[in-house]
mmCIF file of C-alpha atoms in Angstrom:
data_model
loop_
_atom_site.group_PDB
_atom_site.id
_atom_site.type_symbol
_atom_site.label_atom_id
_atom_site.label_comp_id
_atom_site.label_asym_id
_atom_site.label_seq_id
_atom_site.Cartn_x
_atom_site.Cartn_y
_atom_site.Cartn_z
ATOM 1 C CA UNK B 18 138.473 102.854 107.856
ATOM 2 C CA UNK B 19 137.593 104.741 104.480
ATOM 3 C CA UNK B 20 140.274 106.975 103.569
ATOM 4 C CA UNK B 21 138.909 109.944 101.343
ATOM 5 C CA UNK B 22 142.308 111.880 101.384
ATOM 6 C CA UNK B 23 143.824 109.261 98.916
ATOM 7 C CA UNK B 24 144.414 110.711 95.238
ATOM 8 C CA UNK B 25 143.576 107.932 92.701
ATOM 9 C CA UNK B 26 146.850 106.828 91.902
ATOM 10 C CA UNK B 27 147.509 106.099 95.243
ATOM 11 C CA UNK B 28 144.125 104.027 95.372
ATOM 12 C CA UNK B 29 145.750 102.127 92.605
ATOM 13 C CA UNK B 30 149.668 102.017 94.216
ATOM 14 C CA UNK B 31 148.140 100.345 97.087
ATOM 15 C CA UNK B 32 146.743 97.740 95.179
ATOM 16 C CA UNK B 33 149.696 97.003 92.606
ATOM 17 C CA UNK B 34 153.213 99.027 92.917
ATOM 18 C CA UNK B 35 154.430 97.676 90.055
ATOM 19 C CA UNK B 36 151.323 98.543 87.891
ATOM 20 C CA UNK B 37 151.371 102.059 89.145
ATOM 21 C CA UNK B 38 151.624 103.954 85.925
ATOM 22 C CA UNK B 39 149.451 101.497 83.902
ATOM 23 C CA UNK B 40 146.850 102.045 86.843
ATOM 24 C CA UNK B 41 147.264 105.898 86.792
ATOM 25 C CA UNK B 42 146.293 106.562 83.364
ATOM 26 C CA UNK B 43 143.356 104.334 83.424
ATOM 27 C CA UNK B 44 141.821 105.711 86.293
ATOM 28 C CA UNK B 45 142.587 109.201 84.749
ATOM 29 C CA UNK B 46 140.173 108.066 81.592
ATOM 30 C CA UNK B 47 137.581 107.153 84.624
ATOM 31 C CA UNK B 48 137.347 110.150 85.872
ATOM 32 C CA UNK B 49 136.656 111.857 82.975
ATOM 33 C CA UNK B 50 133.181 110.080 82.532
ATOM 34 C CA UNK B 51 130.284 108.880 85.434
ATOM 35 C CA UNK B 52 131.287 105.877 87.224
ATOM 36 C CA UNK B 53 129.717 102.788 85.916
ATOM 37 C CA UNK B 54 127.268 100.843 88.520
ATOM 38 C CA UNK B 55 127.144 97.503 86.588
ATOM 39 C CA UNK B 56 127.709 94.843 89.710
ATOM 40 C CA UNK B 57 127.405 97.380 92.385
ATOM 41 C CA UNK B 58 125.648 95.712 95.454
ATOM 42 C CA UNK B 59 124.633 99.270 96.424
ATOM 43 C CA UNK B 60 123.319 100.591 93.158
ATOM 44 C CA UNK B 61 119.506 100.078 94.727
ATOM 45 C CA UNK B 62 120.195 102.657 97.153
ATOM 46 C CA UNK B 63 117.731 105.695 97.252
ATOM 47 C CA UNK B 64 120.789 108.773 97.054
ATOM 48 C CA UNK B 65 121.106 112.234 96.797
ATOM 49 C CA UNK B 66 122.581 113.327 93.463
ATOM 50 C CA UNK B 67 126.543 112.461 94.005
ATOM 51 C CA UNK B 68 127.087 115.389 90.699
ATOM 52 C CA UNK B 69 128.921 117.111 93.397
ATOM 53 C CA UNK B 70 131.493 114.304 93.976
ATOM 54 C CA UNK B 71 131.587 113.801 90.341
ATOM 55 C CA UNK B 72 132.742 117.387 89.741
ATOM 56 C CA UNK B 73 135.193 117.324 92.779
ATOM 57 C CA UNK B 74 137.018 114.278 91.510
ATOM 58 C CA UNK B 75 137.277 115.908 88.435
ATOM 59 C CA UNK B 76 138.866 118.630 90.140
ATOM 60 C CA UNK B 77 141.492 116.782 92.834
ATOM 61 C CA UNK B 78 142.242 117.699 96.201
ATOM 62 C CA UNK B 79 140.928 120.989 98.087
ATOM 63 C CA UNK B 80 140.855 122.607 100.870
ATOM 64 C CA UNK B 81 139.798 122.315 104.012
ATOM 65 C CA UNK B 82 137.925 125.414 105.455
ATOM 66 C CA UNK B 83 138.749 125.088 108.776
ATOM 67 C CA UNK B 84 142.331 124.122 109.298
ATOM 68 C CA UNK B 85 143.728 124.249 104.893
ATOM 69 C CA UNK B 86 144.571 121.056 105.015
ATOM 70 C CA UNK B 87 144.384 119.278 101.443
ATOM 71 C CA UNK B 88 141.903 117.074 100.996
ATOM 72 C CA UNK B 89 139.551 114.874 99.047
ATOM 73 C CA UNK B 90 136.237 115.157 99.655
ATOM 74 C CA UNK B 91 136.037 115.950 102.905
ATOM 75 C CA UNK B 92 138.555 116.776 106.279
ATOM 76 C CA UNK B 93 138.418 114.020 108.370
ATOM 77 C CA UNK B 94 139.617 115.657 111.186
ATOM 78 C CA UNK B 95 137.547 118.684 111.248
ATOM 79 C CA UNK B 96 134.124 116.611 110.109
ATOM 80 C CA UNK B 97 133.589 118.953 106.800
ATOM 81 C CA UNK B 98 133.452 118.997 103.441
ATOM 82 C CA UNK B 99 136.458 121.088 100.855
ATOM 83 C CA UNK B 100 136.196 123.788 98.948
ATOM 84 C CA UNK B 101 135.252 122.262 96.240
ATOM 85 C CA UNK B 102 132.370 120.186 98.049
ATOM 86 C CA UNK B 103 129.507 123.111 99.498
ATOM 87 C CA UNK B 104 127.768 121.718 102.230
ATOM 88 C CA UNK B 105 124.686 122.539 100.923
ATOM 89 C CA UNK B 106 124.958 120.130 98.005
ATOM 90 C CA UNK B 107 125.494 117.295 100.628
ATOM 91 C CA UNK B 108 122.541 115.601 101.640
ATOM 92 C CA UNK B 109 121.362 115.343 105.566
ATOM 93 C CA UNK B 110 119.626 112.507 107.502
ATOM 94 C CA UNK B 111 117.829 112.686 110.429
ATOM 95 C CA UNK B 112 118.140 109.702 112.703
ATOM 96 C CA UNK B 113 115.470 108.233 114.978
ATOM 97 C CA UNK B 114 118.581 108.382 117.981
ATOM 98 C CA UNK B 115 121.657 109.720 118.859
ATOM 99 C CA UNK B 116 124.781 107.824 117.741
ATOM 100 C CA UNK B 117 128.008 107.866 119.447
ATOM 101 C CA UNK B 118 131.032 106.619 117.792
ATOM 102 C CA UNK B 119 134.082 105.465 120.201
ATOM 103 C CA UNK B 120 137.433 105.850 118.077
ATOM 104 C CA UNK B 121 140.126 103.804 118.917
ATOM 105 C CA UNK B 122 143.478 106.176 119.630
ATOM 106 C CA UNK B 123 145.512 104.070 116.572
ATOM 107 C CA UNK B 124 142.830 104.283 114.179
ATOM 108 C CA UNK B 125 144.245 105.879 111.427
ATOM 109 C CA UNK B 126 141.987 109.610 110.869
ATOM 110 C CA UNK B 127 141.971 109.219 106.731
ATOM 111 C CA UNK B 128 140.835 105.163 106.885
ATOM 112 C CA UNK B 129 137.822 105.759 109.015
ATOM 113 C CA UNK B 130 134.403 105.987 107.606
ATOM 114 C CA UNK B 131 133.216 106.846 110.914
ATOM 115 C CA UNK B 132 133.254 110.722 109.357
ATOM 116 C CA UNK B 133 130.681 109.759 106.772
ATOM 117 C CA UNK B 134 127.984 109.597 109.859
ATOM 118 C CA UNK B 135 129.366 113.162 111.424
ATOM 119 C CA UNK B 136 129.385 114.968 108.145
ATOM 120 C CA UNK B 137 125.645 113.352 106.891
ATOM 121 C CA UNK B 138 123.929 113.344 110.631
ATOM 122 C CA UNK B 139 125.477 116.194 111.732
ATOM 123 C CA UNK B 140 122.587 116.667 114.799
ATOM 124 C CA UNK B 141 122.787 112.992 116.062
ATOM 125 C CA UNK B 142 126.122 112.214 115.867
ATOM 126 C CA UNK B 143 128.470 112.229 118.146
ATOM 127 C CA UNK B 144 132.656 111.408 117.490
ATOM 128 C CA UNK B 145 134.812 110.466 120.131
ATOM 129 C CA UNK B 146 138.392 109.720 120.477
ATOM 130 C CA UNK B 147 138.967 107.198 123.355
ATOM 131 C CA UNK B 148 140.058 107.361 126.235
ATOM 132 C CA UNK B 149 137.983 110.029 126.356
ATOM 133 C CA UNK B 150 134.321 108.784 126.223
ATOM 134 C CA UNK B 151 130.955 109.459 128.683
ATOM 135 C CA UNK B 152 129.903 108.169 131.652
ATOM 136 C CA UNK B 153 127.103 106.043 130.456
ATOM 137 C CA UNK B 154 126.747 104.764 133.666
ATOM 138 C CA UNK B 155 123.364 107.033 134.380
ATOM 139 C CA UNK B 156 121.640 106.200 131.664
ATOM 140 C CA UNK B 157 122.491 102.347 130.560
ATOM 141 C CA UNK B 158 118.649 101.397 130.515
ATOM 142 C CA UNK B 159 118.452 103.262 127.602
ATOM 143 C CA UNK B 160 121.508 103.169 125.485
ATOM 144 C CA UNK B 161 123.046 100.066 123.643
ATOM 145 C CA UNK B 162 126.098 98.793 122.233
ATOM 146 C CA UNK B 163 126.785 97.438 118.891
ATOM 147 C CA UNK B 164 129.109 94.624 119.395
ATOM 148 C CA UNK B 165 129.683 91.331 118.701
ATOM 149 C CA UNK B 166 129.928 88.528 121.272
ATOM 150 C CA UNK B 167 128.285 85.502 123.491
ATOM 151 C CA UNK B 168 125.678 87.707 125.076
ATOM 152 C CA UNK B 169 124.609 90.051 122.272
ATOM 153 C CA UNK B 170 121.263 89.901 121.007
ATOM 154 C CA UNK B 171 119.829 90.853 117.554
ATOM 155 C CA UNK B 172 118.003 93.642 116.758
ATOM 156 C CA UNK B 173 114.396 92.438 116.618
ATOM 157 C CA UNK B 174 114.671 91.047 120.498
ATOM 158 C CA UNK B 175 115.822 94.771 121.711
ATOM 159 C CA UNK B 176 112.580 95.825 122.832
ATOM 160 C CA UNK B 177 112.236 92.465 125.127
ATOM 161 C CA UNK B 178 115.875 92.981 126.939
ATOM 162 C CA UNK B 179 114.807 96.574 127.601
ATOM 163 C CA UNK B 180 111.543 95.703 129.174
ATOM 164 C CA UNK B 181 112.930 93.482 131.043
ATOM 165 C CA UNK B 182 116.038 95.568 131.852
ATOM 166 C CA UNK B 183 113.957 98.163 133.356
ATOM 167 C CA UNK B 184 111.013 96.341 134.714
ATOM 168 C CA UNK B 185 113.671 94.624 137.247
ATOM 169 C CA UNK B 186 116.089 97.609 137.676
ATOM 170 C CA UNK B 187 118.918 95.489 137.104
ATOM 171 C CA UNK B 188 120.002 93.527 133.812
ATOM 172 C CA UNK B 189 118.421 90.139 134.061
ATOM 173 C CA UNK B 190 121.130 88.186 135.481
ATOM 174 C CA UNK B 191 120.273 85.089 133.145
ATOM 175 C CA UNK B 192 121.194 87.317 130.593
ATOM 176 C CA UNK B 193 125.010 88.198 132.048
ATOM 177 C CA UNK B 194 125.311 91.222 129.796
ATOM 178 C CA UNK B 195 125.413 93.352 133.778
ATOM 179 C CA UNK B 196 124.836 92.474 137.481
ATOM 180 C CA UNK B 197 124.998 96.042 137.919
ATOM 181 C CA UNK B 198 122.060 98.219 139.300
ATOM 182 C CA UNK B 199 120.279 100.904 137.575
ATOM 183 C CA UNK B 200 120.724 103.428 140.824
ATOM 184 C CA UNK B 201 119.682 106.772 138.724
ATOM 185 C CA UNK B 202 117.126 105.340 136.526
ATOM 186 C CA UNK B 203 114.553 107.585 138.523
ATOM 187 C CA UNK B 204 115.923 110.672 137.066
ATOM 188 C CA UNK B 205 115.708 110.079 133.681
ATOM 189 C CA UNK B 206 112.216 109.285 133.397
ATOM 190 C CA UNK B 207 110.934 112.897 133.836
ATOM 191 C CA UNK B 208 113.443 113.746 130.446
ATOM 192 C CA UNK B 209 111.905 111.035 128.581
ATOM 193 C CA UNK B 210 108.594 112.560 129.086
ATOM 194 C CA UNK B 211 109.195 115.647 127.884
ATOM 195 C CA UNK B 212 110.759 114.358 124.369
ATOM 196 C CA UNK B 213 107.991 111.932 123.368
ATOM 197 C CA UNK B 214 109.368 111.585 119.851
ATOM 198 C CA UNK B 215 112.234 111.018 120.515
ATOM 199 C CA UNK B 216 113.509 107.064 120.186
ATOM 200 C CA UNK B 217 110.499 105.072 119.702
ATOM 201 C CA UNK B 218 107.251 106.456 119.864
ATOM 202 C CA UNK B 219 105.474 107.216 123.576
ATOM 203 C CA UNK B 220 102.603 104.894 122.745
ATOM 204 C CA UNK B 221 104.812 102.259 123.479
ATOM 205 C CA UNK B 222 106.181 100.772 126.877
ATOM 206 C CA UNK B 223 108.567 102.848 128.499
ATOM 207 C CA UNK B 224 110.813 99.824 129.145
ATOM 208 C CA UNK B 225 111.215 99.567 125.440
ATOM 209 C CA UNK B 226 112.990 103.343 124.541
ATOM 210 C CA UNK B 227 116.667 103.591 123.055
ATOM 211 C CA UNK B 228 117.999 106.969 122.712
ATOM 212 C CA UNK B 229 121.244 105.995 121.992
ATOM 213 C CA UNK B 230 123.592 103.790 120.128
ATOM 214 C CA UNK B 231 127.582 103.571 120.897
ATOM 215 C CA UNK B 232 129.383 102.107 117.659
ATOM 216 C CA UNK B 233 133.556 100.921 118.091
ATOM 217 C CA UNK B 234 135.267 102.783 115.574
ATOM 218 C CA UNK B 235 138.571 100.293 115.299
ATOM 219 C CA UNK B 236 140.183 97.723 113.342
ATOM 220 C CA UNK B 237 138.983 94.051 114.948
ATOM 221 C CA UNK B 238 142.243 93.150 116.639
ATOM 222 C CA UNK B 239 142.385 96.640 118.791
ATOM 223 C CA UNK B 240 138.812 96.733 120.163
ATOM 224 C CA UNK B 241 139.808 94.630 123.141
ATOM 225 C CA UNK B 242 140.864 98.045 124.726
ATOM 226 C CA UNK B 243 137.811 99.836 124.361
ATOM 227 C CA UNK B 244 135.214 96.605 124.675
ATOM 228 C CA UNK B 245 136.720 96.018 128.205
ATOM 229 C CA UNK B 246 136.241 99.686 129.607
ATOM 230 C CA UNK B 247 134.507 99.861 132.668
ATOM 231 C CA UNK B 248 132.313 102.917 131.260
ATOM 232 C CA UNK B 249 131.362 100.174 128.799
ATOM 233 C CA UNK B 250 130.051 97.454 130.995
ATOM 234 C CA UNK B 251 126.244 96.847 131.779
ATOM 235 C CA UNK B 252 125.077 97.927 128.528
ATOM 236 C CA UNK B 253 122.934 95.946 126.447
ATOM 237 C CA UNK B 254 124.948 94.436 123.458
ATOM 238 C CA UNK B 255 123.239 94.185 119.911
ATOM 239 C CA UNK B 256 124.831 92.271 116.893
ATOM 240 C CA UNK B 257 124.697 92.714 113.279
ATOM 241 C CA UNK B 258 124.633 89.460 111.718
ATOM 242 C CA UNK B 259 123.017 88.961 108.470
ATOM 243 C CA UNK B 260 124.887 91.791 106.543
ATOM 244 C CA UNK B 261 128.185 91.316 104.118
ATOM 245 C CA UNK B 262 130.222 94.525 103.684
ATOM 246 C CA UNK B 263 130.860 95.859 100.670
ATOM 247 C CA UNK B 264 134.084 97.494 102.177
ATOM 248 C CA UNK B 265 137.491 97.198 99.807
ATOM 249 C CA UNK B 266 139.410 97.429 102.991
ATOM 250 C CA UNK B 267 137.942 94.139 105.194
ATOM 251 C CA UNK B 268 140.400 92.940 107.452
ATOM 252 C CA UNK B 269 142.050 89.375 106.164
ATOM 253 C CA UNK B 270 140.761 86.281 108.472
ATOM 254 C CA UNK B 271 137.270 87.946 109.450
ATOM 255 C CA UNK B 272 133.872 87.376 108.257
ATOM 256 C CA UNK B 273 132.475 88.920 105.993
ATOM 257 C CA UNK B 274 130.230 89.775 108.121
ATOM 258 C CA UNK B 275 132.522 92.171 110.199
ATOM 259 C CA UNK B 276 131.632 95.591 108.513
ATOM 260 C CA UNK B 277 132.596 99.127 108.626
ATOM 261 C CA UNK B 278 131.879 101.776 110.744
ATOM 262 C CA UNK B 279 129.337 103.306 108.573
ATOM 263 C CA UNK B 280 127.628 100.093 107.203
ATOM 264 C CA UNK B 281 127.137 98.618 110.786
ATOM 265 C CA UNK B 282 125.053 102.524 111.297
ATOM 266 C CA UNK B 283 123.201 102.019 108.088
ATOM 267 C CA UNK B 284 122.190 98.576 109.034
ATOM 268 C CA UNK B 285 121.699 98.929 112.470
ATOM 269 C CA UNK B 286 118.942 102.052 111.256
ATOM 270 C CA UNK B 287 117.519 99.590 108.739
ATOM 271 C CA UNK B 288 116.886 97.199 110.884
ATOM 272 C CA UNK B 289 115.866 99.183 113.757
ATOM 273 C CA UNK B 290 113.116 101.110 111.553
ATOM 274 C CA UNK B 291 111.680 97.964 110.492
ATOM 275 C CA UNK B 292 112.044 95.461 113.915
ATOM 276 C CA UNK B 293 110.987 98.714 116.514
ATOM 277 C CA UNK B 294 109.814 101.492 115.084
ATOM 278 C CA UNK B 295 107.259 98.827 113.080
ATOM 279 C CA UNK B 296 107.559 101.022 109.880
ATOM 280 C CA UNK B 297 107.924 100.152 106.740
ATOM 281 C CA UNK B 298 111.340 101.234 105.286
ATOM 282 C CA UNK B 299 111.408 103.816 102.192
ATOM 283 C CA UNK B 300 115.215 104.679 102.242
ATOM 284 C CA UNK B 301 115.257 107.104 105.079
ATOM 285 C CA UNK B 302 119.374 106.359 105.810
ATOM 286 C CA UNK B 303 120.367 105.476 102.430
ATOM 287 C CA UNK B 304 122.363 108.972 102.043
ATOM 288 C CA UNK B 305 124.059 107.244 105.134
ATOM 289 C CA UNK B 306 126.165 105.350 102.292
ATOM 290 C CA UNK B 307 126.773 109.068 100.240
ATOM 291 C CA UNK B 308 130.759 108.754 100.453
ATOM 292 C CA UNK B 309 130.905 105.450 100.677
ATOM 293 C CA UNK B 310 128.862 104.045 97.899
ATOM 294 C CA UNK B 311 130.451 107.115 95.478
ATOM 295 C CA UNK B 312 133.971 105.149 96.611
ATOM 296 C CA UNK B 313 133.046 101.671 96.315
ATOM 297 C CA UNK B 314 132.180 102.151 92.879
ATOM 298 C CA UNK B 315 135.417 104.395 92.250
ATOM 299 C CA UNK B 316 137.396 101.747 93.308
ATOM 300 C CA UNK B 317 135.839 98.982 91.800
ATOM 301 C CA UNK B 318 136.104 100.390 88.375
ATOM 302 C CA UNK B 319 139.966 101.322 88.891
ATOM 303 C CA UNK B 320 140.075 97.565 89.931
ATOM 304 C CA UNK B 321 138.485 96.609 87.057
ATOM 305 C CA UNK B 322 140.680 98.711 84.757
ATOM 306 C CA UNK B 323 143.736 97.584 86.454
ATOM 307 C CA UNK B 324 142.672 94.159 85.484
ATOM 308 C CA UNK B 325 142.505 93.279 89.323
ATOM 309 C CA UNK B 326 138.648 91.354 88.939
#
């Protein structure tokens, strides 16, 4: 849902046709100095240096190593950064589980800021394009889904829905988020020992461990498809509800508290470090917002210049 590939007139075309040359040589005065971060709801974010954006906008479209396609930023459909981006100049953020991101077939590849979590958590992220998903069948008592609806449940009551999840072996029917039964829960337990780190910490109950989190990857009106697999049903659901995006392209007649891919992960880690893990939160998964912050304000100020605000 974030397209990198864009040049910035085309940010601006999109916005106003008719303005497009007007627009163009603005934004070309904004790229020759920093991006201003006056108004910018994500300016208290704890980020790696984002000099190396600064110096690739400056320098247009690149390369991708792997398949030469041109590119801003990034390829975001081999999950790496151009030419002009080296890898080692982008930070990397270790997550406290494994993330799985379910794209929908239509999404279009350059719109999705589902690549910000690949390229940034390389280790714990996982992309794929549906239908072609896991079998999370074998393992539901420990992996949820982050989805709005009538049975999800917000972050801070996880840890009760697991314990109670696996203390009965089946999901609480009271609940109705599954009537199904945990048949292979047995054979997971000896893995969890041996990775004790791994999710939340082994002091605590063993009813209460996530190791994974599956994230739609969609626009709202397609995830039908994907919510109603039957790979999907059974796990717990958790909702995101006291967040507003920040995201220039939110879908007309939603909330504003319907966000993208990558600010439902940020949150969800926020939330999760603070609610489970009982930690205090010093901006471990800000550089989860690297990209996307870097284009929020890029935008913003072509907005601005446009005379769009």
């Amino acid at each position: 849902q974030l397209t990198m590939s864009l040049n910035s007139s085309t940010l601006l075309n999109e916005e106003n046709a008719q303005g497009a040359k007007r627009n163009t040589e603005c934004l070309e005065s904004l790229l020759q100095t920093p991006s201003s971060f006056q108004d910018n709801p994500l300016q208290q974010l704890q980020l790696a240096s984002q000099e190396v954006l600064e110096k690739a906008k400056k320098s247009g479209r690149s390369k991708c190593p792997r398949c030469n396609s041109s590119r801003m930023f990034y390829c975001y459909t081999c999950f790496v950064p151009v030419e002009t981006v080296p890898t080692k100049e982008i930070p990397t953020v270790k997550l406290p589980l494994k993330i799985d991101i379910i794209k929908h077939p239509n999404e279009t590849d350059g719109k999705s800021t589902a690549v910000h979590a690949k390229l940034l958590a390389p280790d714990d992220v996982t992309i794929y394009k549906y239908p072609c998903i896991p079998e999370y069948t074998e393992k539901r008592h420990e992996i949820a889904l982050i989805f709005p609806g009538p049975n999800s449940v917000s972050v801070k009551d996880i840890a009760f829905h697991l314990q109670k999840h696996t203390k009965k072996g089946v999901c609480a029917s009271d609940d109705d988020y599954s009537r199904e039964p945990l048949l292979k829960q047995a054979k997971i337990e000896p893995e969890e020992e041996k990775n004790p780190n791994e999710g939340i910490s082994s002091s605590r109950s063993e009813g209460t461990r996530l190791k994974k989190i599956i994230f739609i990857d969609s626009t709202w009106n397609q995830t039908n498809k994907i919510i109603t697999d039957e790979r999907l049903q059974g796990l717990l659901q958790i909702e995101l509800k006291t967040r507003k995006t920040c995201f220039w392209r939110h879908q007309k007649g939603k909330p504003d508290t319907y966000l993208s891919t990558i600010e439902a992960i940020y949150y969800f880690l926020v939330d999760y470090h603070q609610e489970i893990l009982k930690e205090s939160y010093k901006g471990q998964y800000d550089n989860l917002l690297f990209f996307f912050s870097f284009m929020y304000t890029l935008i913003k100020d072509a907005k601005c210049c446009a005379g769009k605000e």
